[in-house]
Amino acid sequence: MAGSFISIDFDDRDVADFLRQLLEASVRLKPAFDEMGVELSERWGEPRFLSQAGPDGTPWAPNSPDYLESKKAETGRDLILVLERHLMESITHQASDHDVRIGTNRVYGATHQFGAAKGSFGTDKRGRPIPWGDIPARPYLGVSEADKEEIFEVLREHLERSLRRP
């Protein structure tokens, strides 16, 4: 090697121990995934529903005029998807060493996330379409740019906590 250099000697056992810790920390991710789940569930719950926008910041489609009138008469509120707060308050997570799943157990959750065309679920006993009108997609689940930063930060902190320097 030309030029200037220094040689650093190290104990191979220390390096091997450090690499073992890194490997263990990277396969025992449940604590990190659980922390991500808690943080993202909170971000995707009330804050997202009150912002009335999807993960990318796109505002949700407004309620139909007919629905809005009946809702205002009933509650005095015009926020989308928060009539009784059930969906908003149902966002939860499940973590394992392999992943974190964040979502809702509400059966209508997918309809609001992805939308549904009038009659796409068939008809009721009287032959009326279910749903009775088109329901636009209003994504409330999904990773925003700020969420990505939080995910990286949680992983960084998890690895730092897991590694004991020799």
mmCIF file of C-alpha atoms in Angstrom:
data_model
loop_
_atom_site.group_PDB
_atom_site.id
_atom_site.type_symbol
_atom_site.label_atom_id
_atom_site.label_comp_id
_atom_site.label_asym_id
_atom_site.label_seq_id
_atom_site.Cartn_x
_atom_site.Cartn_y
_atom_site.Cartn_z
ATOM 1 C CA MET A 1 0.000 0.000 0.000
ATOM 2 C CA ALA A 2 1.485 3.328 -1.017
ATOM 3 C CA GLY A 3 1.155 6.451 1.047
ATOM 4 C CA SER A 4 0.415 6.602 4.732
ATOM 5 C CA PHE A 5 -1.448 4.013 6.779
ATOM 6 C CA ILE A 6 -1.753 2.651 10.278
ATOM 7 C CA SER A 7 -2.253 -0.897 11.373
ATOM 8 C CA ILE A 8 -4.764 -1.646 14.097
ATOM 9 C CA ASP A 9 -4.565 -4.955 15.934
ATOM 10 C CA PHE A 10 -7.664 -6.329 17.601
ATOM 11 C CA ASP A 11 -8.655 -9.423 19.494
ATOM 12 C CA ASP A 12 -10.562 -11.618 17.033
ATOM 13 C CA ARG A 13 -12.736 -12.937 19.873
ATOM 14 C CA ASP A 14 -14.039 -9.419 20.580
ATOM 15 C CA VAL A 15 -14.937 -8.906 16.921
ATOM 16 C CA ALA A 16 -16.576 -12.348 16.760
ATOM 17 C CA ASP A 17 -18.599 -11.594 19.932
ATOM 18 C CA PHE A 18 -19.714 -8.269 18.508
ATOM 19 C CA LEU A 19 -20.784 -9.872 15.212
ATOM 20 C CA ARG A 20 -22.671 -12.583 17.142
ATOM 21 C CA GLN A 21 -24.526 -9.890 19.097
ATOM 22 C CA LEU A 22 -25.370 -8.114 15.859
ATOM 23 C CA LEU A 23 -26.710 -11.335 14.349
ATOM 24 C CA GLU A 24 -28.796 -12.106 17.451
ATOM 25 C CA ALA A 25 -30.183 -8.568 17.546
ATOM 26 C CA SER A 26 -31.158 -8.798 13.891
ATOM 27 C CA VAL A 27 -33.117 -12.057 14.323
ATOM 28 C CA ARG A 28 -34.737 -11.199 17.659
ATOM 29 C CA LEU A 29 -36.734 -8.288 16.351
ATOM 30 C CA LYS A 30 -39.989 -8.742 18.262
ATOM 31 C CA PRO A 31 -39.181 -5.934 20.734
ATOM 32 C CA ALA A 32 -38.415 -3.568 17.848
ATOM 33 C CA PHE A 33 -41.480 -4.641 15.871
ATOM 34 C CA ASP A 34 -43.646 -4.270 18.969
ATOM 35 C CA GLU A 35 -42.305 -0.749 19.544
ATOM 36 C CA MET A 36 -42.980 0.088 15.877
ATOM 37 C CA GLY A 37 -46.492 -1.294 16.208
ATOM 38 C CA VAL A 38 -47.260 0.820 19.247
ATOM 39 C CA GLU A 39 -45.915 3.978 17.617
ATOM 40 C CA LEU A 40 -47.554 3.429 14.224
ATOM 41 C CA SER A 41 -50.893 2.368 15.731
ATOM 42 C CA GLU A 42 -50.964 5.647 17.614
ATOM 43 C CA ARG A 43 -50.007 7.647 14.498
ATOM 44 C CA TRP A 44 -52.550 5.857 12.320
ATOM 45 C CA GLY A 45 -55.362 6.162 14.846
ATOM 46 C CA GLU A 46 -56.700 9.490 15.998
ATOM 47 C CA PRO A 47 -54.094 11.782 14.367
ATOM 48 C CA ARG A 48 -54.667 10.359 10.893
ATOM 49 C CA PHE A 49 -58.441 10.287 11.227
ATOM 50 C CA LEU A 50 -58.520 13.859 12.482
ATOM 51 C CA SER A 51 -56.221 14.999 9.658
ATOM 52 C CA GLN A 52 -58.731 13.444 7.223
ATOM 53 C CA ALA A 53 -55.896 12.397 4.893
ATOM 54 C CA GLY A 54 -54.099 9.256 3.825
ATOM 55 C CA PRO A 55 -50.505 8.309 4.559
ATOM 56 C CA ASP A 56 -49.259 10.298 1.560
ATOM 57 C CA GLY A 57 -51.123 13.407 2.715
ATOM 58 C CA THR A 58 -53.870 13.159 0.091
ATOM 59 C CA PRO A 59 -57.154 14.389 1.597
ATOM 60 C CA TRP A 60 -59.910 11.799 1.812
ATOM 61 C CA ALA A 61 -62.830 12.051 -0.566
ATOM 62 C CA PRO A 62 -65.648 14.036 1.058
ATOM 63 C CA ASN A 63 -68.827 12.397 2.271
ATOM 64 C CA SER A 64 -71.684 12.383 -0.187
ATOM 65 C CA PRO A 65 -74.100 15.305 0.275
ATOM 66 C CA ASP A 66 -76.945 12.961 1.304
ATOM 67 C CA TYR A 67 -74.853 11.172 3.914
ATOM 68 C CA LEU A 68 -73.363 14.422 5.167
ATOM 69 C CA GLU A 69 -76.797 15.939 5.770
ATOM 70 C CA SER A 70 -78.056 12.913 7.694
ATOM 71 C CA LYS A 71 -74.825 12.723 9.703
ATOM 72 C CA LYS A 72 -74.849 16.414 10.639
ATOM 73 C CA ALA A 73 -78.475 16.155 11.708
ATOM 74 C CA GLU A 74 -77.614 13.132 13.854
ATOM 75 C CA THR A 75 -74.334 14.288 15.416
ATOM 76 C CA GLY A 76 -73.546 17.837 14.405
ATOM 77 C CA ARG A 77 -70.175 16.585 13.124
ATOM 78 C CA ASP A 78 -68.975 16.341 9.562
ATOM 79 C CA LEU A 79 -65.647 14.528 9.962
ATOM 80 C CA ILE A 80 -65.195 11.519 7.691
ATOM 81 C CA LEU A 81 -65.021 8.018 9.259
ATOM 82 C CA VAL A 82 -65.374 9.226 12.850
ATOM 83 C CA LEU A 83 -69.121 9.100 13.487
ATOM 84 C CA GLU A 84 -68.723 6.944 16.592
ATOM 85 C CA ARG A 85 -64.891 6.656 16.562
ATOM 86 C CA HIS A 86 -65.008 2.836 16.382
ATOM 87 C CA LEU A 87 -62.710 2.429 13.386
ATOM 88 C CA MET A 88 -60.326 5.135 14.562
ATOM 89 C CA GLU A 89 -60.014 3.561 18.013
ATOM 90 C CA SER A 90 -59.640 -0.009 16.716
ATOM 91 C CA ILE A 91 -56.191 0.391 15.140
ATOM 92 C CA THR A 92 -53.897 -2.122 16.821
ATOM 93 C CA HIS A 93 -50.873 -4.289 16.092
ATOM 94 C CA GLN A 94 -49.398 -7.773 16.432
ATOM 95 C CA ALA A 95 -45.629 -8.244 16.523
ATOM 96 C CA SER A 96 -43.365 -11.262 16.073
ATOM 97 C CA ASP A 97 -39.655 -11.716 15.420
ATOM 98 C CA HIS A 98 -40.445 -11.569 11.688
ATOM 99 C CA ASP A 99 -42.886 -8.704 11.224
ATOM 100 C CA VAL A 100 -45.445 -6.338 12.636
ATOM 101 C CA ARG A 101 -49.037 -6.239 11.440
ATOM 102 C CA ILE A 102 -51.039 -3.096 11.991
ATOM 103 C CA GLY A 103 -54.730 -2.879 11.254
ATOM 104 C CA THR A 104 -58.261 -3.214 12.529
ATOM 105 C CA ASN A 105 -60.611 -6.062 13.340
ATOM 106 C CA ARG A 106 -63.600 -4.042 12.155
ATOM 107 C CA VAL A 107 -65.221 -5.879 9.236
ATOM 108 C CA TYR A 108 -65.829 -2.638 7.370
ATOM 109 C CA GLY A 109 -62.201 -1.535 7.715
ATOM 110 C CA ALA A 110 -61.197 -2.868 4.292
ATOM 111 C CA THR A 111 -64.157 -1.158 2.628
ATOM 112 C CA HIS A 112 -62.992 2.234 3.856
ATOM 113 C CA GLN A 113 -59.318 1.522 3.136
ATOM 114 C CA PHE A 114 -59.879 0.310 -0.436
ATOM 115 C CA GLY A 115 -63.368 1.573 -1.320
ATOM 116 C CA ALA A 116 -66.342 -0.373 -2.682
ATOM 117 C CA ALA A 117 -68.669 0.034 -5.642
ATOM 118 C CA LYS A 118 -72.431 0.218 -5.186
ATOM 119 C CA GLY A 119 -73.790 -3.324 -4.905
ATOM 120 C CA SER A 120 -70.348 -4.960 -4.744
ATOM 121 C CA PHE A 121 -71.432 -6.966 -1.669
ATOM 122 C CA GLY A 122 -74.702 -8.125 -3.182
ATOM 123 C CA THR A 123 -78.169 -7.114 -2.042
ATOM 124 C CA ASP A 124 -80.140 -7.097 1.172
ATOM 125 C CA LYS A 125 -83.392 -9.033 1.794
ATOM 126 C CA ARG A 126 -85.366 -6.387 -0.081
ATOM 127 C CA GLY A 127 -83.067 -6.453 -3.085
ATOM 128 C CA ARG A 128 -81.341 -3.142 -2.326
ATOM 129 C CA PRO A 129 -77.631 -2.934 -3.188
ATOM 130 C CA ILE A 130 -74.969 -3.308 -0.510
ATOM 131 C CA PRO A 131 -73.463 -0.805 -0.206
ATOM 132 C CA TRP A 132 -76.301 1.437 -1.340
ATOM 133 C CA GLY A 133 -73.838 3.795 -3.033
ATOM 134 C CA ASP A 134 -70.203 3.956 -4.069
ATOM 135 C CA ILE A 135 -67.777 4.260 -1.157
ATOM 136 C CA PRO A 136 -64.503 5.922 -2.151
ATOM 137 C CA ALA A 137 -61.211 4.592 -0.828
ATOM 138 C CA ARG A 138 -60.049 6.557 2.189
ATOM 139 C CA PRO A 139 -56.692 5.015 3.109
ATOM 140 C CA TYR A 140 -55.923 5.277 6.788
ATOM 141 C CA LEU A 141 -53.400 2.429 6.954
ATOM 142 C CA GLY A 142 -50.013 2.919 5.344
ATOM 143 C CA VAL A 143 -46.523 4.222 5.887
ATOM 144 C CA SER A 144 -45.872 7.939 5.457
ATOM 145 C CA GLU A 145 -42.433 9.471 5.016
ATOM 146 C CA ALA A 146 -42.456 10.444 8.713
ATOM 147 C CA ASP A 147 -43.418 6.855 9.590
ATOM 148 C CA LYS A 148 -40.428 5.546 7.618
ATOM 149 C CA GLU A 149 -38.113 7.757 9.649
ATOM 150 C CA GLU A 150 -39.670 6.434 12.866
ATOM 151 C CA ILE A 151 -39.213 2.830 11.682
ATOM 152 C CA PHE A 152 -35.520 3.413 10.958
ATOM 153 C CA GLU A 153 -35.071 5.144 14.308
ATOM 154 C CA VAL A 154 -36.690 2.242 16.192
ATOM 155 C CA LEU A 155 -34.443 -0.254 14.390
ATOM 156 C CA ARG A 156 -31.332 1.850 15.051
ATOM 157 C CA GLU A 157 -32.170 2.121 18.745
ATOM 158 C CA HIS A 158 -32.952 -1.608 18.960
ATOM 159 C CA LEU A 159 -29.562 -2.517 17.512
ATOM 160 C CA GLU A 160 -27.739 -0.027 19.719
ATOM 161 C CA ARG A 161 -29.448 -1.369 22.852
ATOM 162 C CA SER A 162 -28.692 -4.938 21.814
ATOM 163 C CA LEU A 163 -24.997 -4.446 21.191
ATOM 164 C CA ARG A 164 -22.550 -4.445 24.040
ATOM 165 C CA ARG A 165 -19.241 -3.057 22.930
ATOM 166 C CA PRO A 166 -16.216 -5.043 24.046
#
